[in-house]
mmCIF file of C-alpha atoms and ligand atoms in Angstrom:
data_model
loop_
_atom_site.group_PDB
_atom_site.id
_atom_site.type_symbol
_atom_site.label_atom_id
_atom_site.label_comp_id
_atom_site.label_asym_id
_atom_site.label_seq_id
_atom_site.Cartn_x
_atom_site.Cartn_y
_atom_site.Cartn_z
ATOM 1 C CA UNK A 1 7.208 11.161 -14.037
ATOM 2 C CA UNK A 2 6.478 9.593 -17.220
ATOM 3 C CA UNK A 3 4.829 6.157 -16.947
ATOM 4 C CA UNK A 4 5.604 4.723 -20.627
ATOM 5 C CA UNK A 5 8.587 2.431 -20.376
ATOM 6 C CA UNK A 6 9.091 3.096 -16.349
ATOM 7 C CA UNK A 7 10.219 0.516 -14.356
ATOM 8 C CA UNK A 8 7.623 0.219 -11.872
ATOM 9 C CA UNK A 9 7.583 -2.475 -9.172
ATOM 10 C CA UNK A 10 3.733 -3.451 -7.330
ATOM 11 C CA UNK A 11 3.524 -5.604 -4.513
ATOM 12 C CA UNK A 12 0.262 -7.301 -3.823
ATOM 13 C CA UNK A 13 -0.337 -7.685 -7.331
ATOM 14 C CA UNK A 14 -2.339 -10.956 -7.194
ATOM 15 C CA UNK A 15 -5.520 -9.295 -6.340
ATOM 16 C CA UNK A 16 -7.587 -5.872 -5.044
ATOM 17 C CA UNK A 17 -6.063 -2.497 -5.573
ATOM 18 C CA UNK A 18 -2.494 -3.851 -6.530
ATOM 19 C CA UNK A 19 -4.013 -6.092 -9.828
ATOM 20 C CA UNK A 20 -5.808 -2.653 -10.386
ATOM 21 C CA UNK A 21 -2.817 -0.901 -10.258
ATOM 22 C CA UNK A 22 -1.325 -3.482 -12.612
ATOM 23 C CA UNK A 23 -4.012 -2.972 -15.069
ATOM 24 C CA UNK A 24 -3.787 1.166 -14.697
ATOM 25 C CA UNK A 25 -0.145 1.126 -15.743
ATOM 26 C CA UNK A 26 0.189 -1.775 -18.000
ATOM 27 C CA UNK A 27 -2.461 0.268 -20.502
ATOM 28 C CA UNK A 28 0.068 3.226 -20.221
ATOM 29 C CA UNK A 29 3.258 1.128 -21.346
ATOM 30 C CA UNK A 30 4.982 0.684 -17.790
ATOM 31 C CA UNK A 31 7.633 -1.893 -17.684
ATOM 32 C CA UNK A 32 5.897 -3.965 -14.681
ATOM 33 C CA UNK A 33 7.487 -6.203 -12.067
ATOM 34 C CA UNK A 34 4.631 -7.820 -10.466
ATOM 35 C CA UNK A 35 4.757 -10.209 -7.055
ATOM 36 C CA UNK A 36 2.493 -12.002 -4.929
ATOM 37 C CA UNK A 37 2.098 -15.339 -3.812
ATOM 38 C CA UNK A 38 -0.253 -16.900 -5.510
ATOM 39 C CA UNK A 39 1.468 -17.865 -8.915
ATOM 40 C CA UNK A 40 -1.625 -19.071 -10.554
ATOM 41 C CA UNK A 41 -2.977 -15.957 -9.913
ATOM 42 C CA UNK A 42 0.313 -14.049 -11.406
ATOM 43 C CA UNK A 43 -0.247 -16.440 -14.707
ATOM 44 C CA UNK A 44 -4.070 -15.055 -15.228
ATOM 45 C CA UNK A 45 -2.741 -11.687 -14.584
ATOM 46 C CA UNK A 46 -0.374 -11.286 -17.043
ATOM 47 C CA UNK A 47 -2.438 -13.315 -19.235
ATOM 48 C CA UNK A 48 -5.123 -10.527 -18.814
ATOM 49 C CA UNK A 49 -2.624 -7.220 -19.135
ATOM 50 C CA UNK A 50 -1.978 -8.871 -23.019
ATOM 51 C CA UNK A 51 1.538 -7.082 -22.524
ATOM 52 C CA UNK A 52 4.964 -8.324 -24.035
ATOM 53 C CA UNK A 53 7.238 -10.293 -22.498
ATOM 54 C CA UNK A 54 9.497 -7.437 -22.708
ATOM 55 C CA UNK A 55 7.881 -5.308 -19.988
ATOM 56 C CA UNK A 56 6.890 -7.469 -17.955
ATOM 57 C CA UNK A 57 8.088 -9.867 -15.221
ATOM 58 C CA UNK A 58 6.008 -11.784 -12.308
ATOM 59 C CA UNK A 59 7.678 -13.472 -9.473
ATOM 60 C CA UNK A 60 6.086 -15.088 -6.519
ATOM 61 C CA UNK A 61 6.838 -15.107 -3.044
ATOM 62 C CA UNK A 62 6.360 -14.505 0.613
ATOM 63 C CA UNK A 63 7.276 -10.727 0.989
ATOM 64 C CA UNK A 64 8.080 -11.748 4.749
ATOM 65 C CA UNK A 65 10.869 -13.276 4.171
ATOM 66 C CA UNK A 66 13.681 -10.757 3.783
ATOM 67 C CA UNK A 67 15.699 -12.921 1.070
ATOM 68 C CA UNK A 68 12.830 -12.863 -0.914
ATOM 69 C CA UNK A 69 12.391 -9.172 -0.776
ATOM 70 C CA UNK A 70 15.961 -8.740 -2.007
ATOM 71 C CA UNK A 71 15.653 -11.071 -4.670
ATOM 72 C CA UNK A 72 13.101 -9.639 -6.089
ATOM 73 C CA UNK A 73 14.713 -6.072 -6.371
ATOM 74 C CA UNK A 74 17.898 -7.795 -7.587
ATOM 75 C CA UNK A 75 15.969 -9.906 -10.528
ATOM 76 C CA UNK A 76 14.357 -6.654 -11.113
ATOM 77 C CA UNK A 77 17.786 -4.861 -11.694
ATOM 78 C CA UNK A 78 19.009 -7.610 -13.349
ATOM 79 C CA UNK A 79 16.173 -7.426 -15.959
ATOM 80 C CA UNK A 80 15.441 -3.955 -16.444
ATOM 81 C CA UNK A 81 18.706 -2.142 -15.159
ATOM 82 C CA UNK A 82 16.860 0.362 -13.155
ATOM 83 C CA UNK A 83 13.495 0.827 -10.623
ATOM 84 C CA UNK A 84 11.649 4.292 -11.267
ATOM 85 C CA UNK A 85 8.762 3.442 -8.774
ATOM 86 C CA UNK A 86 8.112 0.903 -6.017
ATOM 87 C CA UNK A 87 4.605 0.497 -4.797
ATOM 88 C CA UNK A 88 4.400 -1.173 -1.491
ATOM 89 C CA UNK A 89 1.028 -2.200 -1.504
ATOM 90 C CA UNK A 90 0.732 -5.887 -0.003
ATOM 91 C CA UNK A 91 -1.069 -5.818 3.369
ATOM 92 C CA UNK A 92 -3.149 -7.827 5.382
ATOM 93 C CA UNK A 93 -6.081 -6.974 7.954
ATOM 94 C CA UNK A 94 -6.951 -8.153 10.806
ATOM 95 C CA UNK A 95 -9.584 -7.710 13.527
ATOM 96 C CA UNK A 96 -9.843 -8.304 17.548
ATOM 97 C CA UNK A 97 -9.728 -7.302 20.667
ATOM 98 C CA UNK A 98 -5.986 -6.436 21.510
ATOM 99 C CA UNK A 99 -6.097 -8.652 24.704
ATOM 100 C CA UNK A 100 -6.576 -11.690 22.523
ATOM 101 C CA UNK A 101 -4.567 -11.301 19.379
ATOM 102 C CA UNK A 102 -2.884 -14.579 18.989
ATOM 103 C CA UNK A 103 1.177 -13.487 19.427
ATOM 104 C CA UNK A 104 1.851 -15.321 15.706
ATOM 105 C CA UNK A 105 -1.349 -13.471 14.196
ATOM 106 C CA UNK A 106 0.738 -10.307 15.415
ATOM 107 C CA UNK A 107 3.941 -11.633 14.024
ATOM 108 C CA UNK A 108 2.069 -11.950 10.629
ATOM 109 C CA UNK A 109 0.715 -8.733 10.431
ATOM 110 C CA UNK A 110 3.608 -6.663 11.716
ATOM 111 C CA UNK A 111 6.068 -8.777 9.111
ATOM 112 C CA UNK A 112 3.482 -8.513 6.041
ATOM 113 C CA UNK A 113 2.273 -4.746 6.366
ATOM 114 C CA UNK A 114 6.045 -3.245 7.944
ATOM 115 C CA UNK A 115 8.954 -5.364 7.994
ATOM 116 C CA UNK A 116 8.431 -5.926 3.947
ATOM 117 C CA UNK A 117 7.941 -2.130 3.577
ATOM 118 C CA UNK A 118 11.370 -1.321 5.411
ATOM 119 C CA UNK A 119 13.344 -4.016 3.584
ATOM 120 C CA UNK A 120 11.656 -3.292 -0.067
ATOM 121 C CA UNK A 121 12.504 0.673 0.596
ATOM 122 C CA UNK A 122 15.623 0.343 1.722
ATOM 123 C CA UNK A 123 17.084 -2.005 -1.167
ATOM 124 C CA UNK A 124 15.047 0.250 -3.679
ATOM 125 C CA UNK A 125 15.813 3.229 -2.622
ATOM 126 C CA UNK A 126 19.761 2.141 -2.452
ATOM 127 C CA UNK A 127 19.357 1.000 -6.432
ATOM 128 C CA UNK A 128 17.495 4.546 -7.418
ATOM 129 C CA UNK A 129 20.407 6.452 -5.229
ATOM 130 C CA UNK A 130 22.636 5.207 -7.873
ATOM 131 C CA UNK A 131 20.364 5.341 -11.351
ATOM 132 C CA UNK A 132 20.403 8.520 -13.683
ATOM 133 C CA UNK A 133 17.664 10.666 -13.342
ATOM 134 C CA UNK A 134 14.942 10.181 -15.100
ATOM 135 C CA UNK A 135 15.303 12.933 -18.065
ATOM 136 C CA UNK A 136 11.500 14.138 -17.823
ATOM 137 C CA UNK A 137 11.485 15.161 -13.954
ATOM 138 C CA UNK A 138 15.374 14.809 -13.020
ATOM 139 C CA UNK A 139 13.646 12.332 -10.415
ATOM 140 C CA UNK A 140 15.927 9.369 -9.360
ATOM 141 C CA UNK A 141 12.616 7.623 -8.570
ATOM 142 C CA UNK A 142 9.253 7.168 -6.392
ATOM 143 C CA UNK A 143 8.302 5.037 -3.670
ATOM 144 C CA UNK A 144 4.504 4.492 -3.054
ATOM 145 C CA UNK A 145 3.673 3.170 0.649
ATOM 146 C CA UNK A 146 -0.047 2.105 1.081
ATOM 147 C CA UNK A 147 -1.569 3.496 4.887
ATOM 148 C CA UNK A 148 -5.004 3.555 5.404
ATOM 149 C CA UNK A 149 -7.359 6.419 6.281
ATOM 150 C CA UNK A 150 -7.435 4.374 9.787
ATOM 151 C CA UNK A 151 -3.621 4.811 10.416
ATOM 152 C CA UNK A 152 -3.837 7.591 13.068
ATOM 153 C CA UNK A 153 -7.263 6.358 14.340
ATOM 154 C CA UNK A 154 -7.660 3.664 16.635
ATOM 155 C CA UNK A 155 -10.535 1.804 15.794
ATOM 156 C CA UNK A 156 -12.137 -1.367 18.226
ATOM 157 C CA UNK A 157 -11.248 -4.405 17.507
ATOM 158 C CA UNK A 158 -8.729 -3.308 14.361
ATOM 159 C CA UNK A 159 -5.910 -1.364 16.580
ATOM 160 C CA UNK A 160 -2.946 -3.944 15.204
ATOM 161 C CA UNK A 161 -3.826 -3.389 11.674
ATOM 162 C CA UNK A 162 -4.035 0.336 12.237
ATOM 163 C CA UNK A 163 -0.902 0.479 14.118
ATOM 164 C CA UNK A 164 0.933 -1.218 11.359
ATOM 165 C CA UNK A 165 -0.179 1.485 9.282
ATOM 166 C CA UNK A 166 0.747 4.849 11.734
ATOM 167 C CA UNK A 167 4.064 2.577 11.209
ATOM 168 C CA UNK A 168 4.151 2.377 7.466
ATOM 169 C CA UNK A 169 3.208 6.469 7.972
ATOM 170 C CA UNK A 170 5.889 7.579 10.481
ATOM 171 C CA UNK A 171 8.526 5.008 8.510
ATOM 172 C CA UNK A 172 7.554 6.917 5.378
ATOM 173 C CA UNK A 173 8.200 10.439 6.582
ATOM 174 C CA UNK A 174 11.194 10.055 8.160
ATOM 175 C CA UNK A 175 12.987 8.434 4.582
ATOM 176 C CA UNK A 176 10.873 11.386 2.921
ATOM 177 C CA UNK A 177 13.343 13.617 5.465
ATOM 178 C CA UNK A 178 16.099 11.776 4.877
ATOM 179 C CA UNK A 179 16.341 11.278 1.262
ATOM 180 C CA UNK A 180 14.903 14.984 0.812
ATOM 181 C CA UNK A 181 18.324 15.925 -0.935
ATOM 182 C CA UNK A 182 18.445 12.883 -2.992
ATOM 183 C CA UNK A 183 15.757 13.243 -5.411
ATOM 184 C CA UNK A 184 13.379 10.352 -4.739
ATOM 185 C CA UNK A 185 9.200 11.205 -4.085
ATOM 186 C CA UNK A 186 8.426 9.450 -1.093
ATOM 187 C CA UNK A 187 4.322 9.201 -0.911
ATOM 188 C CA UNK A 188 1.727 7.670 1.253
ATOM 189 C CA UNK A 189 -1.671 6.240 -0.293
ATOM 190 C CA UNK A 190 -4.629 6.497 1.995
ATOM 191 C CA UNK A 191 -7.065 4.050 0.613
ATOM 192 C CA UNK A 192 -10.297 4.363 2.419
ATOM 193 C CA UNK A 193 -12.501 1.043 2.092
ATOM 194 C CA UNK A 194 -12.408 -0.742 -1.022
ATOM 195 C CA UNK A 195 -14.045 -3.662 -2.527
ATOM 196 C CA UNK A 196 -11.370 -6.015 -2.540
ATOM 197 C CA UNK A 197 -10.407 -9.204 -1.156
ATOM 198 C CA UNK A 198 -9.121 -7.624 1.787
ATOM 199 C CA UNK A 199 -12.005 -8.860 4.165
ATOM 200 C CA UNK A 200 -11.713 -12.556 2.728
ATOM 201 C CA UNK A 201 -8.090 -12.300 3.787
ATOM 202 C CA UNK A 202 -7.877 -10.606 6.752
ATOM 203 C CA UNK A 203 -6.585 -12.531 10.347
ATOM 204 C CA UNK A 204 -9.359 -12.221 13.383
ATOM 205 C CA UNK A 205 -12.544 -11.954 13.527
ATOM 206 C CA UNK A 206 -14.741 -12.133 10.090
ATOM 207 C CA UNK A 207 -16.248 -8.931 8.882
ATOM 208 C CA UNK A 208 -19.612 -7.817 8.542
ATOM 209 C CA UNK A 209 -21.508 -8.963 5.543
ATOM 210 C CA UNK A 210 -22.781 -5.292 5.244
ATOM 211 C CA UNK A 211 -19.225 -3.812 5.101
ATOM 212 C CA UNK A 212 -17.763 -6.385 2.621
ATOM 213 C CA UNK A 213 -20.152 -4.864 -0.101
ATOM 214 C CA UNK A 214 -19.026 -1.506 0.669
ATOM 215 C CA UNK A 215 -16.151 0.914 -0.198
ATOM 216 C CA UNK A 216 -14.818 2.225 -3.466
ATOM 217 C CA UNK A 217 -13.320 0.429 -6.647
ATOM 218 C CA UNK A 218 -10.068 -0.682 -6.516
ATOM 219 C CA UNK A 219 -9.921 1.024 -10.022
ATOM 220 C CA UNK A 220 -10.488 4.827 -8.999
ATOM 221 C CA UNK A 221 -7.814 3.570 -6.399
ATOM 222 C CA UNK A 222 -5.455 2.675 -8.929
ATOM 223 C CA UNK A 223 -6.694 6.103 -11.275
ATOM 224 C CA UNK A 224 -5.063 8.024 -8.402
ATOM 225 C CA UNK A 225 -1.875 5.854 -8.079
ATOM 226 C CA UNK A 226 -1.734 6.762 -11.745
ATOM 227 C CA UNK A 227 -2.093 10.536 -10.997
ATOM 228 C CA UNK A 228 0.378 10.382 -8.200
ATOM 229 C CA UNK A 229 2.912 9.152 -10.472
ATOM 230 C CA UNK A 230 2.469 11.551 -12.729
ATOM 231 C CA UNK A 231 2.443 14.533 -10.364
ATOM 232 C CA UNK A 232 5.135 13.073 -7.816
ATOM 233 C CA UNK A 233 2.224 13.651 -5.691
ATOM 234 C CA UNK A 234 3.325 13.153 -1.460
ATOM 235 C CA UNK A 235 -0.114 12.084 -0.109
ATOM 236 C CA UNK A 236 -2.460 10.593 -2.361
ATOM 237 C CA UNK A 237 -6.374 10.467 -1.249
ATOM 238 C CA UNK A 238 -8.918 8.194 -3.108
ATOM 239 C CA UNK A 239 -11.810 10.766 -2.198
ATOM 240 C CA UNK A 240 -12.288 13.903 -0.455
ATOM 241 C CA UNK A 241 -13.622 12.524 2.573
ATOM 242 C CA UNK A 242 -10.645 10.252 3.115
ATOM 243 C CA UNK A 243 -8.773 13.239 3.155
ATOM 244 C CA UNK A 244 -11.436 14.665 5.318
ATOM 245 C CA UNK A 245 -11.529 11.833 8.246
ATOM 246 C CA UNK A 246 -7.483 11.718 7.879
ATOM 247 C CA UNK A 247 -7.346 15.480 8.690
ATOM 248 C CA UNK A 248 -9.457 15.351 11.424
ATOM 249 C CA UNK A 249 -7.916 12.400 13.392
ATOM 250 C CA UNK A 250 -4.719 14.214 12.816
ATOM 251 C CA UNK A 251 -5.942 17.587 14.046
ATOM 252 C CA UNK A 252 -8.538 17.186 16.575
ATOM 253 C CA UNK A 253 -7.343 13.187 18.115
ATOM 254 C CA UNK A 254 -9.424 13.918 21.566
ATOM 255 C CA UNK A 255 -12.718 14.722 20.104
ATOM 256 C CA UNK A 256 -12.931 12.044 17.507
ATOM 257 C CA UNK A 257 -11.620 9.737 20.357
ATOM 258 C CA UNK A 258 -14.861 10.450 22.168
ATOM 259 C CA UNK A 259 -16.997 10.242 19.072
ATOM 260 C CA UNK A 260 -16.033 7.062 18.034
ATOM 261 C CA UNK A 261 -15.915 5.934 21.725
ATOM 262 C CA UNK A 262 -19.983 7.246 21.748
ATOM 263 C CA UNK A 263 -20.847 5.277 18.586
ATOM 264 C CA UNK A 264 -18.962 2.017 19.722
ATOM 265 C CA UNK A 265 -20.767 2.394 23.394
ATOM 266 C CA UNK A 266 -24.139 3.206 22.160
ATOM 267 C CA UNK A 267 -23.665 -0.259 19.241
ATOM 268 C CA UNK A 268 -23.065 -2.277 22.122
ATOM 269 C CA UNK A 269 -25.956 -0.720 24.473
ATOM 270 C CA UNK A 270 -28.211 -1.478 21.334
HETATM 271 N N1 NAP B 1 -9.482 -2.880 0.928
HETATM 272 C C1 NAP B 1 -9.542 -1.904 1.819
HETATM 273 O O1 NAP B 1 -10.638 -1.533 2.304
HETATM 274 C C2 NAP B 1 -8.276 -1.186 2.251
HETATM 275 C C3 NAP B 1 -8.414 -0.002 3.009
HETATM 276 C C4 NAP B 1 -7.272 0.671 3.413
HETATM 277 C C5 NAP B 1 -6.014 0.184 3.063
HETATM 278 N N2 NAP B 1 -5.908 -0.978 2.333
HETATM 279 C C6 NAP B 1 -4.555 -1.440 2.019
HETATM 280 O O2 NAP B 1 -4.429 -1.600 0.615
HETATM 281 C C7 NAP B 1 -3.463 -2.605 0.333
HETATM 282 C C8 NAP B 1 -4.020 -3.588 -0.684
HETATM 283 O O3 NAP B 1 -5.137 -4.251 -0.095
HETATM 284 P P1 NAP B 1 -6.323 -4.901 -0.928
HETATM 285 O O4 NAP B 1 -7.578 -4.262 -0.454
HETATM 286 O O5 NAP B 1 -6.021 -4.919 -2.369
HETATM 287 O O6 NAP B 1 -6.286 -6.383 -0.303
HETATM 288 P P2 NAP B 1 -6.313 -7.829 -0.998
HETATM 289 O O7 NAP B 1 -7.304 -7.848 -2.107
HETATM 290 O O8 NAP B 1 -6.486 -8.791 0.129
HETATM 291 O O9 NAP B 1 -4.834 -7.960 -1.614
HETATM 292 C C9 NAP B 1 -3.722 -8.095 -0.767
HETATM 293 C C10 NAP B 1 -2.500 -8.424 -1.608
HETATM 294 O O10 NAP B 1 -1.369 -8.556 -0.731
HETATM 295 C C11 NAP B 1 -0.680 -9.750 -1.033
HETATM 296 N N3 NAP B 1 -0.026 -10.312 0.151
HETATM 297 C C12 NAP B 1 -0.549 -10.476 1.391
HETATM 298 N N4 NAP B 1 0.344 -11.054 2.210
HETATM 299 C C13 NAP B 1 1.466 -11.258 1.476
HETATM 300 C C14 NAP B 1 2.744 -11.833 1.742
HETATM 301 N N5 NAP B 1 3.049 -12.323 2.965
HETATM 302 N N6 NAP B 1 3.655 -11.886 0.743
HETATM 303 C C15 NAP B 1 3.363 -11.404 -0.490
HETATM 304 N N7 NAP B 1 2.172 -10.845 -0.802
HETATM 305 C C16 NAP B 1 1.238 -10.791 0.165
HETATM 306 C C17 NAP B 1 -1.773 -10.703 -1.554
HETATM 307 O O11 NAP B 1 -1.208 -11.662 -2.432
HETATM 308 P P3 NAP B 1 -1.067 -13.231 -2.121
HETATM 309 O O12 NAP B 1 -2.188 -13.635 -1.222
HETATM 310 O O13 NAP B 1 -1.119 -13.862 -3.488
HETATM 311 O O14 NAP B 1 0.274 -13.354 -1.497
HETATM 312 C C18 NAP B 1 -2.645 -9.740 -2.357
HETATM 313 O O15 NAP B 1 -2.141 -9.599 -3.654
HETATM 314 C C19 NAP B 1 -3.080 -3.237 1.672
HETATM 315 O O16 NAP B 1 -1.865 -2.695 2.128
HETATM 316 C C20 NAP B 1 -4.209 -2.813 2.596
HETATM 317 O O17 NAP B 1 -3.808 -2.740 3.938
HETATM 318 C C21 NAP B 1 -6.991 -1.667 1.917
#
């Protein structure tokens, strides 16, 4: 799909891979629709992207509150008449042992990383049902979920994040079934870790100084958002060994259960 005057919609834009995302597309001439919270962090966004009023249009909210999530499709109709892409990418981590995850840190995860997902696709892919094609790829439109590489795998202490991700995942298959015949790309990002803001944020237990200066950019993140869009890609991989530790949760589950049950045993031993 052509990017230059697409309507394209980014959750999450207020900081980490979504901002980066932002920044990708605004220097290809997408028509943005940016959310987030944080409105003083929407105002020094678009102040950064330097992009006309025209093609651009920031509204803040709490993406777990359904009325929001409609509104903001519906402002985005009203502005721009159409949605070629959606890019559910707001999420939020978080990190403990499942016997003691608070029930409302649960509530917030589940409503943040799903719920919003399922109500943003749904009213999207309802509006791109109904739009023309676009004339370059005779696509109605494109919906981006953002997994994780850890969606099929388990980890200690981070099995409510990850299972909020196997949800986006299964969620985003089945509408990939059952809008095969009506011409809308349905694709799953699989960031691996990424320096972002993500650990600041995340509900739990703090992470590990160590892992909070690791991971990729959230720029070579958004350079393959970019491709995907381009390609109608399905499943987009930051790096080949993303791809590599997705495949092999996927394909042999048992044996890297017991590997990553040795390494957690033998961390505590030490
Ligand atoms: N960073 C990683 O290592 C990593 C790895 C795998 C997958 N991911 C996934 O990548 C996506 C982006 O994460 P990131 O690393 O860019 O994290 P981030 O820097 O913490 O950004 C998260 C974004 O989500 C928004 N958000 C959170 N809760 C929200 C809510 N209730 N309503 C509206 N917006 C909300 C935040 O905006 P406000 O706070 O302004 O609302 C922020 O813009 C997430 O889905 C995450 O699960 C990240």
């Amino acid at each position: 799909m052509l990017i230059k005057d697409s309507v394209i919609v980014i959750t999450g834009a207020t900081a980490g891979i979504g901002a980066a995302i932002a920044r990708q597309l605004a220097q290809k001439g997408a028509k943005l629709v940016l959310t987030g919270r944080r409105q003083d962090r929407l105002d020094s966004l678009q102040h950064d992207l330097n992009i006309s009023d025209s093609h651009l249009l920031c509204i803040a909210g709490d993406l777990r509150d359904e009325g929001f999530c409609n509104q903001l499709v519906h402002q985005t109709v009203k502005r721009f008449n159409r949605i070629d892409v959606l890019i559910n990418n707001a999420g939020l981590g978080h990190a403990s042992r499942l016997i003691d995850i608070p029930s409302a840190d649960f509530q917030t995860v589940w409503e943040t990383n799903v719920y919003a997902v399922v109500w943003l696709s749904q009213a999207v892919a309802t509006v791109m049902q109904n739009q023309s094609p676009e004339p370059h790829t005779r696509k109605r439109g494109q919906i981006i979920n953002v997994s994780s590489i850890i969606e099929d795998r388990p980890l200690i202490n981070q099995v409510i994040y990850s299972a909020s991700k196997a949800a986006v995942n299964h969620y985003s298959r089945g509408l990939r079934m059952e809008l095969s015949k009506s011409d809308i790309t349905i694709s799953i990002l699989y960031p691996g870790l990424t320096h972002t803001e993500f650990h600041d944020a995340k509900l739990g237990q703090q992470t590990k100084p160590q892992f909070r200066k690791m991971g990729v950019t959230p720029d070579l993140v958004a350079k393959q958002v970019e491709r995907a869009i381009l390609k109608q890609k399905w499943e987009i991989y930051v790096t080949w060994y993303d791809c590599f530790f997705v495949q092999a949760n996927r394909h042999f589950p048992l044996l890297t259960d017991q590997v990553f049950r040795y390494v957690a045993n033998r961390k505590e031993e030490a």
